[in-house]
Amino acid sequence: MQHDKEFLIGFYRTMVRIRNFELKAEELFLQAKLPGFIHLYIGEEAIATGAMANLRKDDYITSTHRGHGHMIAKGADVKKMMAELYGKETGYCKGKGGSMHIADVSIGVLGANGEVAGGLPIAVGAGMAIKMQKKDSVVISFFGDGASNRGAFHEALNWASVYRLPVIFLNENNQFASTERVTETTSVQNIADRAVGYNIPGVIVDGNDVMAVYEVVKEAVDRARSGGGPTLIEAKTYRIKGHFVGDPVLYRNESEVNEKWQFEPISRFESTLFEMGIITDAEKESIWKQAEQEIKNAVNFAEKSKYPEPESALQDLFESDTGYDY
Amino acid sequence: MREITFSEALGEAMLEEMQRDPTIFTYGEDIAKQGGIFGAYKPILGKYQDRILDTPISEEVIFGSALGASLAGMRPVAEFHFADFLFTGMTAVANQIMKFKYMTGGQGKIHLILRGPDGISKSAAAQHSESIETLFMHIPGIKIIVPSTPYDMKGLFKTALKADDPVICFEHKMLYAKKGPVPEEEYYIPFGKADIKKEGKDVTVVTTSRMVHESLKASEQLVKEGIDVEVVDLRTLIPWDKELVLESVKKTHRLVIIHETWRRGGWGAEIAATVQEEAFDYLDGPIMRVGAKNVHIPFSPPLQDFVVPDYNSVINEVRKVLNV
């Protein structure tokens, strides 16, 4: 398929922005500047980037605990993201959620999720709403390999199939559920094989190939928009970092990680762009510099922002009142 | 005034609001063709058929999808079939629905309702008889309505259908067929406003749902003994009407709290603690609580009768608090 230069460079730029956000988050966490836990998307940037290029603003996603990449690719404000990681009042959740609960309902991000597979039922509900409203929006529900072993995954796929909902179930198989290898915890070789049980298409794609992800998701999104129902896509990738920053990683060897790093999506796509003569060294450098600057600005914004007033902990439970005083 | 059943009151609330608001739709098991396992939806069968859906037995999606649908602009009313089966999909309720708005710093309007039957019936045993409203009072993030009459059912449910927060509605199985006066003209009942079902001066009884009727029955017996009971129906547990309860206790100086759910750790303990904190000097005796014994609801009729409180339990506890 032919794409213009800007479209392809856009993929590269988004992946580089996600990478820079994650590298900075890791650095800040190790400097003890960020409270809580951080789960990094390094090495998986192609999935969010390729998938989201098919979405409009009125489409929805549900994300995961490893959700920074999804947010950025869907168009979130990295300043508000970084401020939330710091627990500041200017963050997306005013400091009430942190990394695992970032959401931006105004751009269709129905939440990262601290619960494995927690987003799938929510995605199904958004799909039901779209169908009731007779719109042509779609929902992409991102989830990991571990989530495919939860009941919610099976309930959600059956339900979406029965009602032919416009939901794309996008599995990011990064080979590890926390410390456990997918091969040791999962009954099938390919998570996409589970689609058969729900009578929907199941597709496997190289999750480190941004163009391939884009194409596969495009087909699923087109089908969903035109009333053809859900698709299960398994994007095979590899979790370069530990489950969380600080994970002692006792379950694999460094040599395995080094080998997988050869296939990481950004340098792969970069080679393709150079081969196609689409990008120059100067353009590449400029994209990285811009991304670094953007993240630097986000860090400045977050650091200059105030912590929330302690009493603000008693707000936001309900729409119509504070809800704590009874 | 005309009289209609509790089910009909629910049906009228749904129909009136569905006509007003095209974003309301409802789904669950056995509702679209059967009208619900206890016929609660029979009054709305044949109307708005595209907005009443039968679903797979997939509780986590029944509940979790309500959150997604509300965030995407609809007003879902999801049925939980039996209160006991809230546990089956409880993570979607407690970890998703009840936390979403708070965790995200107030984002979204979570206008959804979870509704269905709770409480005992004729020997349904431990997995179809529970009253678990206390849990939803304990965990922050959802408003709780527990109507006792057709009038309250309709007025509270109409308010729930206009609310912009999650609401859970517990409808006692033994109330669905009960008739009561409901005016023809439209009305709404605000949350957090208790209703004095019977005025009295000797002792305040605070209760909800089916136990309102048991308490009224008890008060009829007690009046013959010269004891004048005030029956306060909270109607909603989140929020609950602290002002009215305190006002009544300041008048009667005695308090008994009655619920069908377990006595140990039941919501009555919360009411009792609050009253002794805020009106200790007005009390002429200890606050007493009536609730189910701390075992599961057994099957055999004499066993169920022994475990679950009724009007006799109310009478005994009121006599105790008055030392008669």
XYZ file of C-alpha atoms in Angstrom:
650
model
C 0.000 0.000 0.000
C 1.248 3.471 -0.881
C 1.457 6.118 1.810
C 2.810 9.618 1.615
C 5.947 10.644 3.392
C 4.255 12.593 6.158
C 2.021 9.646 7.050
C 5.003 7.324 7.450
C 7.106 9.855 9.303
C 4.128 10.359 11.592
C 4.441 6.725 12.677
C 8.100 7.236 13.413
C 7.476 10.443 15.329
C 4.782 8.872 17.521
C 6.959 5.891 18.377
C 9.881 8.170 19.218
C 7.657 10.329 21.432
C 6.442 7.252 23.334
C 10.013 5.951 23.682
C 11.225 9.260 25.058
C 8.356 9.492 27.513
C 9.107 5.995 28.784
C 12.873 6.481 29.034
C 12.300 9.651 31.021
C 9.687 7.992 33.258
C 12.146 5.195 34.003
C 14.912 7.661 34.802
C 12.666 9.734 37.069
C 11.381 6.666 38.867
C 14.909 5.415 39.524
C 15.715 8.875 40.900
C 12.792 8.368 43.305
C 10.962 11.362 41.863
C 7.820 9.371 40.985
C 5.723 7.554 43.587
C 3.939 4.259 42.964
C 4.667 1.862 40.119
C 5.604 2.424 36.492
C 5.087 -0.180 33.759
C 7.024 0.613 30.593
C 5.940 0.160 26.998
C 9.492 0.160 25.604
C 9.720 -2.218 22.650
C 5.946 -2.281 22.108
C 5.497 1.195 20.616
C 4.560 -0.083 17.159
C 1.280 -1.583 18.388
C -0.293 1.542 19.855
C 1.090 3.640 17.011
C -0.021 1.448 14.124
C -3.414 0.710 15.676
C -4.314 4.255 16.643
C -3.533 5.621 13.169
C -6.852 4.039 12.183
C -8.918 5.820 14.815
C -10.871 9.053 14.850
C -11.425 11.278 17.850
C -14.907 9.798 18.358
C -13.516 6.272 18.577
C -12.768 4.766 21.968
C -10.009 2.731 23.520
C -9.554 0.905 26.784
C -5.983 0.612 27.935
C -3.957 -1.341 30.465
C -1.545 -0.848 33.354
C 1.119 -0.494 30.632
C -0.786 2.326 28.997
C 1.422 5.376 28.424
C 1.925 4.474 24.758
C -1.806 4.103 24.136
C -2.469 7.507 25.662
C 0.187 9.278 23.601
C -0.849 7.584 20.362
C -4.523 8.503 20.957
C -3.537 12.150 21.314
C -3.192 12.726 25.049
C -1.344 15.705 26.486
C 2.067 14.497 27.721
C 2.289 17.384 30.187
C -0.859 16.220 31.986
C 0.374 12.620 31.791
C 3.717 13.461 33.354
C 2.064 15.595 36.024
C -0.140 12.623 36.927
C 2.918 10.382 37.237
C 4.260 12.900 39.724
C 0.930 12.962 41.606
C 0.430 16.669 40.928
C -2.859 18.558 40.825
C -2.389 19.418 37.122
C -2.308 15.730 36.195
C -5.021 13.990 34.200
C -6.569 12.628 37.399
C -5.584 15.506 39.710
C -3.186 13.102 41.388
C -5.875 10.559 42.309
C -4.980 7.888 39.776
C -1.315 7.832 38.843
C 0.202 5.916 35.959
C -2.226 2.976 36.105
C -5.427 5.020 36.023
C -4.767 7.748 33.489
C -7.832 8.471 31.389
C -9.020 11.170 29.037
C -12.685 10.582 28.362
C -12.782 13.686 26.129
C -10.559 11.950 23.538
C -12.140 8.535 24.013
C -9.607 6.985 26.356
C -11.860 5.100 28.780
C -9.073 4.523 31.193
C -5.839 2.713 31.697
C -6.628 -0.093 34.096
C -4.898 -1.534 37.117
C -6.859 -4.760 36.799
C -5.726 -7.285 34.207
C -8.583 -7.601 31.647
C -10.513 -4.884 33.474
C -10.914 -2.859 30.288
C -12.559 -5.535 28.140
C -16.071 -5.356 29.649
C -15.864 -1.561 29.513
C -14.959 -1.722 25.819
C -17.918 -4.018 25.194
C -20.192 -1.471 26.883
C -18.878 1.341 24.704
C -19.526 -0.942 21.722
C -23.111 -1.470 22.883
C -23.564 2.289 23.218
C -22.256 2.878 19.684
C -24.653 0.282 18.339
C -27.632 1.732 20.228
C -26.713 5.204 18.973
C -26.405 3.884 15.390
C -22.971 5.494 15.006
C -20.007 4.161 13.066
C -17.437 4.642 15.820
C -15.318 1.721 16.964
C -13.562 0.628 20.143
C -10.100 -0.872 20.468
C -9.535 -2.769 23.683
C -5.850 -3.306 24.417
C -4.905 -6.151 26.734
C -1.945 -8.365 27.483
C -1.341 -12.084 27.138
C -2.115 -12.587 30.835
C -5.544 -10.993 30.392
C -6.521 -13.674 27.894
C -6.555 -16.156 30.770
C -9.138 -14.197 32.726
C -12.863 -14.866 32.587
C -13.549 -11.299 31.543
C -11.747 -11.918 28.235
C -13.936 -14.919 27.445
C -17.162 -13.238 28.520
C -16.307 -10.133 26.517
C -15.445 -11.946 23.282
C -18.563 -14.091 23.409
C -20.753 -11.077 24.135
C -19.204 -8.889 21.419
C -19.643 -11.704 18.926
C -23.277 -12.359 19.873
C -24.208 -8.695 19.383
C -21.697 -8.092 16.523
C -20.260 -5.127 18.358
C -17.715 -2.758 16.782
C -14.921 -3.783 19.149
C -11.371 -4.749 18.167
C -9.727 -6.873 20.836
C -6.042 -6.069 20.434
C -3.858 -8.449 22.366
C -0.329 -7.286 23.032
C 1.452 -10.559 23.578
C 4.706 -9.404 25.117
C 5.437 -12.965 26.286
C 5.162 -12.210 29.986
C 2.316 -11.852 32.462
C 4.174 -10.155 35.279
C 6.962 -12.717 35.882
C 5.262 -15.646 34.145
C 5.953 -16.751 30.613
C 2.915 -16.999 28.369
C 4.038 -20.454 27.232
C 3.831 -21.728 30.804
C 0.442 -20.263 31.641
C -1.599 -20.405 28.442
C -3.284 -23.408 26.846
C -2.850 -22.269 23.238
C 0.227 -21.439 21.224
C -1.404 -18.376 19.726
C -3.882 -16.250 21.657
C -5.522 -15.430 18.313
C -6.536 -19.116 18.128
C -9.080 -18.403 20.856
C -11.123 -16.400 18.339
C -12.411 -19.691 16.924
C -14.283 -20.315 20.164
C -16.178 -17.092 19.686
C -16.805 -17.341 15.967
C -14.897 -14.179 15.120
C -11.793 -13.586 12.981
C -8.492 -14.136 14.806
C -5.374 -12.615 13.276
C -1.704 -12.751 14.215
C 0.579 -9.861 13.397
C 4.195 -8.969 14.043
C 3.707 -6.421 16.790
C 7.109 -4.871 16.198
C 6.253 -3.965 12.591
C 4.276 -0.730 12.728
C 3.085 -0.934 9.130
C 1.878 -4.496 9.551
C -0.023 -3.544 12.700
C -1.563 -0.589 10.897
C -2.762 -2.768 7.998
C -4.205 -5.543 10.149
C -6.000 -3.141 12.467
C -7.280 -1.196 9.443
C -9.021 -4.279 8.130
C -10.578 -4.951 11.549
C -11.635 -1.327 12.018
C -13.190 -1.208 8.542
C -15.111 -4.384 9.307
C -16.298 -3.038 12.654
C -17.368 0.321 11.184
C -19.434 -1.382 8.524
C -21.294 -3.610 10.982
C -19.137 -6.710 10.548
C -18.501 -7.158 14.256
C -15.443 -7.801 16.387
C -11.962 -9.109 15.609
C -9.305 -10.585 17.852
C -5.822 -9.485 16.868
C -2.725 -10.888 18.506
C 0.272 -8.607 18.095
C 3.341 -10.585 18.995
C 5.992 -8.513 20.697
C 8.479 -8.712 23.534
C 8.608 -6.892 26.836
C 12.105 -5.423 26.816
C 11.908 -4.092 30.362
C 10.818 -5.823 33.556
C 7.160 -5.953 34.579
C 7.693 -2.664 36.436
C 10.621 -0.364 36.920
C 12.653 -1.986 39.671
C 11.620 -5.547 38.778
C 14.618 -7.770 39.694
C 13.802 -9.904 36.588
C 14.770 -13.310 37.959
C 12.789 -15.158 35.309
C 14.910 -14.626 32.169
C 18.483 -14.077 30.995
C 19.939 -10.829 29.813
C 21.102 -12.576 26.614
C 17.478 -13.264 25.673
C 16.634 -9.590 26.079
C 19.672 -8.517 24.045
C 18.650 -10.812 21.243
C 15.092 -9.479 21.212
C 16.331 -5.903 21.279
C 17.644 -6.453 17.730
C 14.004 -6.500 16.607
C 12.745 -3.490 18.522
C 10.260 -1.539 16.432
C 11.786 1.923 16.186
C 15.164 1.014 14.705
C 13.424 -1.500 12.439
C 11.086 1.106 11.031
C 13.916 3.610 10.851
C 15.869 1.244 8.577
C 12.815 0.882 6.372
C 12.426 4.648 6.122
C 16.102 5.058 5.183
C 15.863 2.255 2.618
C 12.819 3.921 1.076
C 14.680 7.221 1.045
C 11.888 8.825 3.076
C 13.937 10.184 5.936
C 17.343 11.875 6.184
C 19.761 11.882 9.077
C 18.897 15.493 9.735
C 15.158 14.765 9.857
C 15.723 11.820 12.157
C 17.806 13.917 14.507
C 15.204 16.645 14.512
C 12.402 14.209 15.402
C 14.357 12.838 18.368
C 15.337 16.340 19.493
C 11.748 17.551 19.309
C 10.534 14.542 21.277
C 13.212 14.997 23.922
C 12.288 18.653 24.224
C 8.579 17.868 24.470
C 9.202 15.426 27.307
C 11.593 17.843 28.986
C 8.864 20.482 28.895
C 6.422 17.970 30.351
C 8.817 17.249 33.221
C 9.259 20.976 33.857
C 5.502 21.439 33.854
C 5.050 18.553 36.281
C 7.816 19.673 38.614
C 6.541 23.244 38.720
C 2.979 22.085 39.397
C 1.690 21.895 42.944
C 0.713 18.805 44.843
C -3.040 18.658 45.365
C -4.474 20.067 48.574
C -5.006 17.137 50.974
C -8.701 18.027 51.330
C -9.183 17.557 47.578
C -9.003 13.807 48.365
C -12.661 14.206 49.384
C -13.758 15.367 45.923
C -14.643 13.531 42.699
C -16.321 10.451 44.138
C -19.700 11.526 42.777
C -20.976 14.021 40.260
C -23.620 15.528 42.509
C -21.883 15.712 45.900
C -18.627 14.914 47.651
C -20.053 11.713 48.982
C -17.880 11.194 52.037
C -19.888 12.913 54.730
C -22.361 10.191 55.562
C -55.778 6.984 45.119
C -55.252 4.071 42.702
C -53.157 1.138 43.892
C -50.499 -0.613 41.820
C -47.893 -3.263 42.575
C -44.233 -2.721 43.299
C -43.390 -4.271 39.873
C -45.852 -1.978 38.143
C -44.293 0.982 39.902
C -40.868 -0.025 38.562
C -42.394 -0.501 35.105
C -44.040 2.916 35.159
C -40.813 4.585 36.240
C -38.943 2.866 33.395
C -41.572 3.644 30.759
C -41.952 7.303 31.715
C -38.213 7.908 31.744
C -37.530 5.818 28.601
C -40.010 7.966 26.744
C -38.339 11.124 27.982
C -34.754 9.949 27.487
C -33.805 7.845 24.443
C -30.409 6.963 25.969
C -31.985 4.711 28.615
C -31.767 1.004 27.808
C -31.847 -2.081 29.947
C -30.374 -5.559 29.831
C -29.774 -8.687 31.833
C -30.755 -12.323 32.032
C -34.360 -13.426 31.385
C -35.831 -9.975 31.033
C -36.699 -9.232 27.397
C -39.095 -12.138 26.812
C -39.824 -13.335 30.338
C -39.977 -9.985 32.113
C -37.451 -10.970 34.757
C -37.305 -13.957 37.051
C -39.863 -12.381 39.408
C -41.789 -10.564 36.688
C -40.402 -7.158 37.629
C -40.213 -6.141 33.975
C -43.566 -7.585 32.885
C -45.138 -4.127 32.769
C -42.668 -2.972 30.128
C -42.738 -6.024 27.864
C -43.798 -5.241 24.326
C -42.632 -1.650 24.567
C -39.245 -0.323 23.459
C -38.214 -3.873 22.504
C -34.986 -2.629 20.906
C -33.987 -1.153 24.248
C -34.551 -4.255 26.376
C -31.961 -6.975 25.805
C -31.558 -10.540 27.019
C -27.894 -11.255 27.614
C -25.514 -14.151 28.117
C -24.895 -15.250 31.728
C -21.759 -13.128 31.876
C -21.961 -11.038 35.024
C -18.604 -9.335 34.704
C -19.641 -7.975 31.316
C -23.211 -7.214 32.409
C -21.802 -4.884 35.070
C -18.580 -3.738 33.417
C -20.295 -2.929 30.142
C -22.649 -0.593 31.994
C -19.621 1.549 32.832
C -18.464 1.596 29.204
C -21.944 2.350 27.910
C -22.409 5.229 30.339
C -19.028 6.728 29.447
C -20.098 6.527 25.804
C -23.249 8.521 26.518
C -25.965 5.976 27.302
C -27.916 5.361 30.512
C -27.754 1.613 31.020
C -29.931 -0.201 33.538
C -28.265 -3.571 34.129
C -30.060 -6.303 36.046
C -28.123 -8.516 38.457
C -30.705 -11.329 38.498
C -30.161 -12.117 42.194
C -28.176 -9.986 44.630
C -26.050 -13.056 45.348
C -24.776 -12.958 41.767
C -23.359 -9.493 42.185
C -20.394 -11.418 43.584
C -20.003 -13.247 40.285
C -19.156 -9.998 38.535
C -18.205 -8.028 41.611
C -14.823 -6.881 40.341
C -16.531 -4.907 37.582
C -18.666 -3.207 40.233
C -16.159 -2.631 43.026
C -12.967 -2.181 41.004
C -14.351 -0.473 37.913
C -17.774 1.189 38.305
C -17.304 2.396 41.868
C -13.727 3.607 41.348
C -13.676 5.051 37.842
C -14.789 8.584 38.552
C -12.644 9.006 41.631
C -9.514 7.437 40.140
C -9.709 9.652 37.077
C -10.123 12.877 39.021
C -13.845 13.229 38.383
C -13.989 12.363 34.685
C -17.130 11.127 32.980
C -20.723 10.890 34.097
C -21.323 7.364 35.309
C -25.098 7.386 34.889
C -25.835 3.734 35.278
C -28.155 1.651 37.426
C -27.611 -1.869 38.701
C -30.912 -3.291 39.853
C -32.524 -6.554 40.841
C -34.002 -8.667 43.599
C -32.477 -9.382 46.981
C -33.588 -10.960 50.228
C -35.376 -14.133 51.166
C -38.275 -15.836 49.448
C -39.806 -19.237 50.025
C -36.776 -21.414 50.719
C -34.403 -20.269 48.000
C -31.434 -21.179 50.256
C -28.056 -19.570 50.633
C -27.174 -18.620 47.035
C -30.495 -16.980 46.143
C -31.537 -15.215 49.353
C -28.873 -12.785 50.425
C -29.191 -9.133 51.318
C -25.781 -7.555 50.719
C -26.529 -3.829 50.637
C -24.116 -3.166 53.492
C -21.141 -3.984 51.252
C -22.049 -1.158 48.896
C -22.346 1.232 51.803
C -18.918 0.171 53.054
C -17.075 0.560 49.743
C -17.277 4.151 48.466
C -18.642 4.976 45.034
C -22.279 4.022 44.495
C -25.643 5.317 45.705
C -27.988 2.765 47.225
C -31.768 2.707 47.033
C -33.806 0.177 49.016
C -37.495 0.931 48.442
C -40.249 -0.600 50.560
C -43.452 0.519 48.795
C -44.663 0.990 45.213
C -44.736 4.751 45.822
C -41.104 4.833 46.924
C -40.020 2.388 44.206
C -41.365 4.599 41.467
C -40.212 7.914 42.862
C -36.721 6.741 43.774
C -36.214 4.876 40.510
C -37.215 7.897 38.458
C -34.642 9.931 40.374
C -32.048 7.199 39.736
C -32.813 7.339 36.012
C -31.999 11.053 35.993
C -28.960 10.856 38.290
C -25.447 11.324 36.959
C -23.890 8.840 39.374
C -23.967 5.049 39.682
C -26.975 3.756 41.604
C -27.697 0.267 42.884
C -31.316 -0.656 43.584
C -32.233 -3.604 45.813
C -35.807 -4.774 45.307
C -36.958 -7.320 47.866
C -38.404 -10.404 46.163
C -41.360 -10.532 48.539
C -42.342 -6.950 47.687
C -42.820 -7.252 43.894
C -46.459 -8.296 44.165
C -47.281 -5.941 47.013
C -49.805 -3.205 46.179
C -49.812 0.366 47.372
C -51.111 3.819 46.478
C -49.289 5.608 43.654
C -50.601 8.884 42.232
C -51.273 9.262 38.500
C -49.291 12.484 38.321
C -45.525 12.435 37.929
C -43.254 12.745 40.979
C -39.658 12.160 42.019
C -38.258 11.254 45.439
C -34.853 12.768 46.218
C -32.065 10.551 47.594
C -31.178 10.980 51.256
C -34.704 11.750 52.447
C -36.073 9.192 54.881
C -39.814 8.747 55.293
C -41.646 8.320 58.576
C -43.932 5.415 57.757
C -45.607 5.665 61.164
C -45.227 8.408 63.740
C -44.712 7.474 67.375
C -43.267 8.824 70.594
C -41.775 5.919 72.593
C -39.107 4.336 70.398
C -37.602 4.947 66.971
C -37.286 1.992 64.619
C -34.972 2.637 61.658
C -35.338 0.190 58.814
C -35.695 -0.347 55.039
C -37.260 -2.579 52.399
C -39.272 -5.625 53.558
C -38.454 -4.975 57.207
C -40.478 -1.743 57.022
C -43.580 -3.921 56.705
C -42.477 -6.261 59.491
C -41.844 -3.204 61.674
C -45.290 -1.769 60.913
C -46.853 -5.112 61.765
C -44.890 -5.154 65.032
C -46.022 -1.629 65.855
C -49.658 -2.683 65.515
C -49.089 -5.351 68.167
C -47.031 -3.053 70.380
C -49.634 -0.284 70.354
C -51.968 -2.727 72.097
C -49.346 -2.936 74.834
C -49.273 0.851 75.044
C -45.978 1.212 73.147
C -45.981 3.885 70.453
C -43.321 3.072 67.822
C -42.018 5.526 65.226
C -41.071 3.671 62.010
C -38.434 5.485 59.961
C -37.843 4.105 56.448
C -34.431 5.307 55.280
C -35.290 4.556 51.599
C -31.670 5.255 50.557
C -28.528 4.082 52.366
C -26.057 6.215 50.406
C -26.833 8.911 51.198
C -28.756 8.202 54.411
C -30.864 10.762 56.200
C -28.876 11.370 59.371
C -30.820 14.516 60.256
C -34.192 12.806 60.323
C -32.889 9.853 62.331
C -31.289 12.172 64.917
C -34.446 14.255 65.099
C -36.573 11.177 65.742
C -34.174 9.819 68.398
C -34.156 13.201 70.152
C -37.929 12.856 70.353
C -38.232 9.193 71.432
C -34.872 8.756 73.221
C -34.702 5.137 72.108
C -33.483 3.474 68.934
C -33.790 0.018 67.398
C -32.379 -0.670 63.933
C -33.885 -3.464 61.891
C -32.512 -5.113 58.770
C -32.798 -8.473 57.063
C -29.085 -8.642 56.364
C -26.714 -10.068 58.943
C -26.632 -8.314 62.270
C -22.849 -8.614 62.573
C -21.273 -5.733 60.680
C -24.593 -4.844 59.079
C -25.404 -1.246 58.180
C -27.315 -0.908 61.436
C -23.964 -0.744 63.218
C -23.062 2.366 61.224
C -26.343 4.055 62.136
C -25.954 3.065 65.784
C -22.408 4.385 65.983
C -23.387 7.674 64.363
C -26.336 8.200 66.704
C -24.322 7.523 69.835
C -21.624 9.903 68.592
C -24.027 12.707 67.831
C -26.983 12.222 70.180
C -25.571 10.291 73.143
C -27.125 12.589 75.722
C -30.592 12.077 74.290
C -30.547 8.288 74.656
C -32.385 6.648 77.554
C -31.065 3.182 76.801
C -28.738 1.166 74.602
C -29.252 1.179 70.841
C -30.412 -2.269 69.755
C -30.031 -3.992 66.405
C -32.098 -6.684 64.722
C -30.617 -8.641 61.827
C -30.218 -12.148 60.478
C -28.218 -14.548 62.620
C -24.627 -14.845 61.466
C -25.021 -17.914 59.304
C -26.146 -18.362 55.695
C -29.822 -18.465 54.794
C -30.822 -22.111 55.224
C -33.265 -24.015 53.035
C -35.771 -25.728 55.331
C -38.655 -23.399 56.342
C -38.186 -23.685 60.121
C -34.459 -23.042 59.703
C -34.993 -19.967 57.503
C -37.618 -18.632 59.917
C -35.185 -19.038 62.785
C -32.311 -17.221 61.051
C -34.131 -14.320 59.393
C -35.817 -11.655 61.533
C -39.527 -10.897 61.290
C -42.067 -8.793 63.202
C -41.631 -10.937 66.310
C -37.934 -10.077 66.411
C -38.881 -6.404 66.205
C -41.401 -6.774 69.052
C -38.871 -8.555 71.276
C -36.156 -5.986 70.717
C -38.482 -3.020 71.273
C -39.699 -4.537 74.548
C -36.085 -5.067 75.559
C -35.123 -1.456 74.920
C -38.124 -0.277 76.935
C -37.475 -2.798 79.723
C -40.971 -4.238 79.447
